[in-house]
Amino acid sequence: AISAPSTCRIDGSRMVCGENFVFDIENWIYKNYENIFSILENGKVSTILDIYKLKYLKLNKSRINAHRLWKVLVLNYYLDDISFNFE
């Protein structure tokens, strides 16, 4: 029998999918901060948000700020995917 795929859940600062896959969001965000910031700077989300205020989230490196940056990054990819135009 084929079992249904397990759902992902957030456990602290890690994304856990199944038993073997763990993604440490906090460390990944802060290691790739400059790349993420350039993606956001050139992305569609920059027409809605003041991207430069997101730099303040790096001053206090916390799990919550990493999740905030993650959510803005996901929003940016979503807006790019649906070809959103804010005018």
mmCIF file with all atom_site columns, C-alpha atoms in Angstrom:
data_model
loop_
_atom_site.group_PDB
_atom_site.id
_atom_site.type_symbol
_atom_site.label_atom_id
_atom_site.label_alt_id
_atom_site.label_comp_id
_atom_site.label_asym_id
_atom_site.label_entity_id
_atom_site.label_seq_id
_atom_site.pdbx_PDB_ins_code
_atom_site.Cartn_x
_atom_site.Cartn_y
_atom_site.Cartn_z
_atom_site.occupancy
_atom_site.B_iso_or_equiv
_atom_site.pdbx_formal_charge
_atom_site.auth_seq_id
_atom_site.auth_comp_id
_atom_site.auth_asym_id
_atom_site.auth_atom_id
_atom_site.pdbx_PDB_model_num
ATOM 1  C CA . ALA A 1 1  ? 0.000  0.000  0.000   1.00 0.00 ? 1  ALA A CA 1
ATOM 2  C CA . ILE A 1 2  ? 1.162  3.538  -0.773  1.00 0.00 ? 2  ILE A CA 1
ATOM 3  C CA . SER A 1 3  ? 1.010  5.860  2.184   1.00 0.00 ? 3  SER A CA 1
ATOM 4  C CA . ALA A 1 4  ? 0.083  9.495  1.789   1.00 0.00 ? 4  ALA A CA 1
ATOM 5  C CA . PRO A 1 5  ? 3.040  11.893 1.874   1.00 0.00 ? 5  PRO A CA 1
ATOM 6  C CA . SER A 1 6  ? 3.649  13.484 5.221   1.00 0.00 ? 6  SER A CA 1
ATOM 7  C CA . THR A 1 7  ? 3.035  17.185 5.617   1.00 0.00 ? 7  THR A CA 1
ATOM 8  C CA . CYS A 1 8  ? 5.730  19.646 6.505   1.00 0.00 ? 8  CYS A CA 1
ATOM 9  C CA . ARG A 1 9  ? 5.705  21.444 9.831   1.00 0.00 ? 9  ARG A CA 1
ATOM 10 C CA . ILE A 1 10 ? 7.736  24.176 11.452  1.00 0.00 ? 10 ILE A CA 1
ATOM 11 C CA . ASP A 1 11 ? 9.640  22.982 14.503  1.00 0.00 ? 11 ASP A CA 1
ATOM 12 C CA . GLY A 1 12 ? 11.413 25.921 16.101  1.00 0.00 ? 12 GLY A CA 1
ATOM 13 C CA . SER A 1 13 ? 13.548 27.404 13.335  1.00 0.00 ? 13 SER A CA 1
ATOM 14 C CA . ARG A 1 14 ? 13.505 24.254 11.195  1.00 0.00 ? 14 ARG A CA 1
ATOM 15 C CA . MET A 1 15 ? 11.129 22.999 8.554   1.00 0.00 ? 15 MET A CA 1
ATOM 16 C CA . VAL A 1 16 ? 10.584 19.269 9.014   1.00 0.00 ? 16 VAL A CA 1
ATOM 17 C CA . CYS A 1 17 ? 9.154  17.219 6.140   1.00 0.00 ? 17 CYS A CA 1
ATOM 18 C CA . GLY A 1 18 ? 8.807  13.554 6.957   1.00 0.00 ? 18 GLY A CA 1
ATOM 19 C CA . GLU A 1 19 ? 11.388 11.913 9.140   1.00 0.00 ? 19 GLU A CA 1
ATOM 20 C CA . ASN A 1 20 ? 14.577 12.591 7.196   1.00 0.00 ? 20 ASN A CA 1
ATOM 21 C CA . PHE A 1 21 ? 14.288 16.068 5.696   1.00 0.00 ? 21 PHE A CA 1
ATOM 22 C CA . VAL A 1 22 ? 15.035 19.062 7.924   1.00 0.00 ? 22 VAL A CA 1
ATOM 23 C CA . PHE A 1 23 ? 15.552 22.581 6.558   1.00 0.00 ? 23 PHE A CA 1
ATOM 24 C CA . ASP A 1 24 ? 17.065 25.104 8.969   1.00 0.00 ? 24 ASP A CA 1
ATOM 25 C CA . ILE A 1 25 ? 15.359 28.287 7.760   1.00 0.00 ? 25 ILE A CA 1
ATOM 26 C CA . GLU A 1 26 ? 17.095 30.648 10.168  1.00 0.00 ? 26 GLU A CA 1
ATOM 27 C CA . ASN A 1 27 ? 20.661 29.695 9.232   1.00 0.00 ? 27 ASN A CA 1
ATOM 28 C CA . TRP A 1 28 ? 19.859 29.542 5.524   1.00 0.00 ? 28 TRP A CA 1
ATOM 29 C CA . ILE A 1 29 ? 18.300 33.025 5.531   1.00 0.00 ? 29 ILE A CA 1
ATOM 30 C CA . TYR A 1 30 ? 21.231 34.672 7.303   1.00 0.00 ? 30 TYR A CA 1
ATOM 31 C CA . LYS A 1 31 ? 23.885 32.827 5.251   1.00 0.00 ? 31 LYS A CA 1
ATOM 32 C CA . ASN A 1 32 ? 22.217 33.925 2.006   1.00 0.00 ? 32 ASN A CA 1
ATOM 33 C CA . TYR A 1 33 ? 21.033 37.346 3.153   1.00 0.00 ? 33 TYR A CA 1
ATOM 34 C CA . GLU A 1 34 ? 22.792 39.360 0.420   1.00 0.00 ? 34 GLU A CA 1
ATOM 35 C CA . ASN A 1 35 ? 21.421 37.120 -2.346  1.00 0.00 ? 35 ASN A CA 1
ATOM 36 C CA . ILE A 1 36 ? 17.927 37.234 -0.860  1.00 0.00 ? 36 ILE A CA 1
ATOM 37 C CA . PHE A 1 37 ? 18.067 41.012 -0.535  1.00 0.00 ? 37 PHE A CA 1
ATOM 38 C CA . SER A 1 38 ? 19.108 41.418 -4.185  1.00 0.00 ? 38 SER A CA 1
ATOM 39 C CA . ILE A 1 39 ? 16.252 39.113 -5.275  1.00 0.00 ? 39 ILE A CA 1
ATOM 40 C CA . LEU A 1 40 ? 13.774 41.187 -3.258  1.00 0.00 ? 40 LEU A CA 1
ATOM 41 C CA . GLU A 1 41 ? 15.267 44.453 -4.481  1.00 0.00 ? 41 GLU A CA 1
ATOM 42 C CA . ASN A 1 42 ? 14.721 43.454 -8.127  1.00 0.00 ? 42 ASN A CA 1
ATOM 43 C CA . GLY A 1 43 ? 11.462 41.586 -7.560  1.00 0.00 ? 43 GLY A CA 1
ATOM 44 C CA . LYS A 1 44 ? 7.831  42.598 -7.775  1.00 0.00 ? 44 LYS A CA 1
ATOM 45 C CA . VAL A 1 45 ? 7.503  42.839 -4.003  1.00 0.00 ? 45 VAL A CA 1
ATOM 46 C CA . SER A 1 46 ? 9.672  45.971 -4.110  1.00 0.00 ? 46 SER A CA 1
ATOM 47 C CA . THR A 1 47 ? 6.763  47.834 -5.719  1.00 0.00 ? 47 THR A CA 1
ATOM 48 C CA . ILE A 1 48 ? 4.640  47.152 -2.628  1.00 0.00 ? 48 ILE A CA 1
ATOM 49 C CA . LEU A 1 49 ? 7.115  47.210 0.269   1.00 0.00 ? 49 LEU A CA 1
ATOM 50 C CA . ASP A 1 50 ? 9.985  49.460 1.214   1.00 0.00 ? 50 ASP A CA 1
ATOM 51 C CA . ILE A 1 51 ? 12.680 46.810 0.801   1.00 0.00 ? 51 ILE A CA 1
ATOM 52 C CA . TYR A 1 52 ? 15.355 48.877 2.527   1.00 0.00 ? 52 TYR A CA 1
ATOM 53 C CA . LYS A 1 53 ? 13.470 48.638 5.826   1.00 0.00 ? 53 LYS A CA 1
ATOM 54 C CA . LEU A 1 54 ? 14.025 44.876 5.687   1.00 0.00 ? 54 LEU A CA 1
ATOM 55 C CA . LYS A 1 55 ? 17.721 45.521 6.313   1.00 0.00 ? 55 LYS A CA 1
ATOM 56 C CA . TYR A 1 56 ? 16.812 46.286 9.920   1.00 0.00 ? 56 TYR A CA 1
ATOM 57 C CA . LEU A 1 57 ? 15.698 42.681 10.346  1.00 0.00 ? 57 LEU A CA 1
ATOM 58 C CA . LYS A 1 58 ? 19.321 41.599 10.020  1.00 0.00 ? 58 LYS A CA 1
ATOM 59 C CA . LEU A 1 59 ? 20.432 43.739 12.960  1.00 0.00 ? 59 LEU A CA 1
ATOM 60 C CA . ASN A 1 60 ? 18.689 41.432 15.416  1.00 0.00 ? 60 ASN A CA 1
ATOM 61 C CA . LYS A 1 61 ? 19.247 37.935 14.037  1.00 0.00 ? 61 LYS A CA 1
ATOM 62 C CA . SER A 1 62 ? 16.332 36.036 15.477  1.00 0.00 ? 62 SER A CA 1
ATOM 63 C CA . ARG A 1 63 ? 14.153 33.139 14.414  1.00 0.00 ? 63 ARG A CA 1
ATOM 64 C CA . ILE A 1 64 ? 11.163 35.462 14.043  1.00 0.00 ? 64 ILE A CA 1
ATOM 65 C CA . ASN A 1 65 ? 13.028 37.894 11.772  1.00 0.00 ? 65 ASN A CA 1
ATOM 66 C CA . ALA A 1 66 ? 14.268 34.979 9.653   1.00 0.00 ? 66 ALA A CA 1
ATOM 67 C CA . HIS A 1 67 ? 10.673 33.821 9.228   1.00 0.00 ? 67 HIS A CA 1
ATOM 68 C CA . ARG A 1 68 ? 9.612  37.349 8.265   1.00 0.00 ? 68 ARG A CA 1
ATOM 69 C CA . LEU A 1 69 ? 12.275 37.462 5.562   1.00 0.00 ? 69 LEU A CA 1
ATOM 70 C CA . TRP A 1 70 ? 11.277 33.960 4.412   1.00 0.00 ? 70 TRP A CA 1
ATOM 71 C CA . LYS A 1 71 ? 7.639  35.055 4.063   1.00 0.00 ? 71 LYS A CA 1
ATOM 72 C CA . VAL A 1 72 ? 8.589  38.134 2.021   1.00 0.00 ? 72 VAL A CA 1
ATOM 73 C CA . LEU A 1 73 ? 10.785 35.962 -0.217  1.00 0.00 ? 73 LEU A CA 1
ATOM 74 C CA . VAL A 1 74 ? 7.942  33.487 -0.784  1.00 0.00 ? 74 VAL A CA 1
ATOM 75 C CA . LEU A 1 75 ? 5.559  36.392 -1.487  1.00 0.00 ? 75 LEU A CA 1
ATOM 76 C CA . ASN A 1 76 ? 8.011  37.757 -4.041  1.00 0.00 ? 76 ASN A CA 1
ATOM 77 C CA . TYR A 1 77 ? 8.204  34.413 -5.859  1.00 0.00 ? 77 TYR A CA 1
ATOM 78 C CA . TYR A 1 78 ? 4.396  34.161 -5.814  1.00 0.00 ? 78 TYR A CA 1
ATOM 79 C CA . LEU A 1 79 ? 3.952  37.649 -7.267  1.00 0.00 ? 79 LEU A CA 1
ATOM 80 C CA . ASP A 1 80 ? 6.518  36.876 -9.961  1.00 0.00 ? 80 ASP A CA 1
ATOM 81 C CA . ASP A 1 81 ? 4.731  33.617 -10.726 1.00 0.00 ? 81 ASP A CA 1
ATOM 82 C CA . ILE A 1 82 ? 1.319  35.197 -11.246 1.00 0.00 ? 82 ILE A CA 1
ATOM 83 C CA . SER A 1 83 ? 2.832  38.148 -13.166 1.00 0.00 ? 83 SER A CA 1
ATOM 84 C CA . PHE A 1 84 ? 1.454  40.665 -10.680 1.00 0.00 ? 84 PHE A CA 1
ATOM 85 C CA . ASN A 1 85 ? 1.523  44.312 -11.755 1.00 0.00 ? 85 ASN A CA 1
ATOM 86 C CA . PHE A 1 86 ? 0.957  46.914 -9.061  1.00 0.00 ? 86 PHE A CA 1
ATOM 87 C CA . GLU A 1 87 ? 0.092  50.270 -10.580 1.00 0.00 ? 87 GLU A CA 1
#
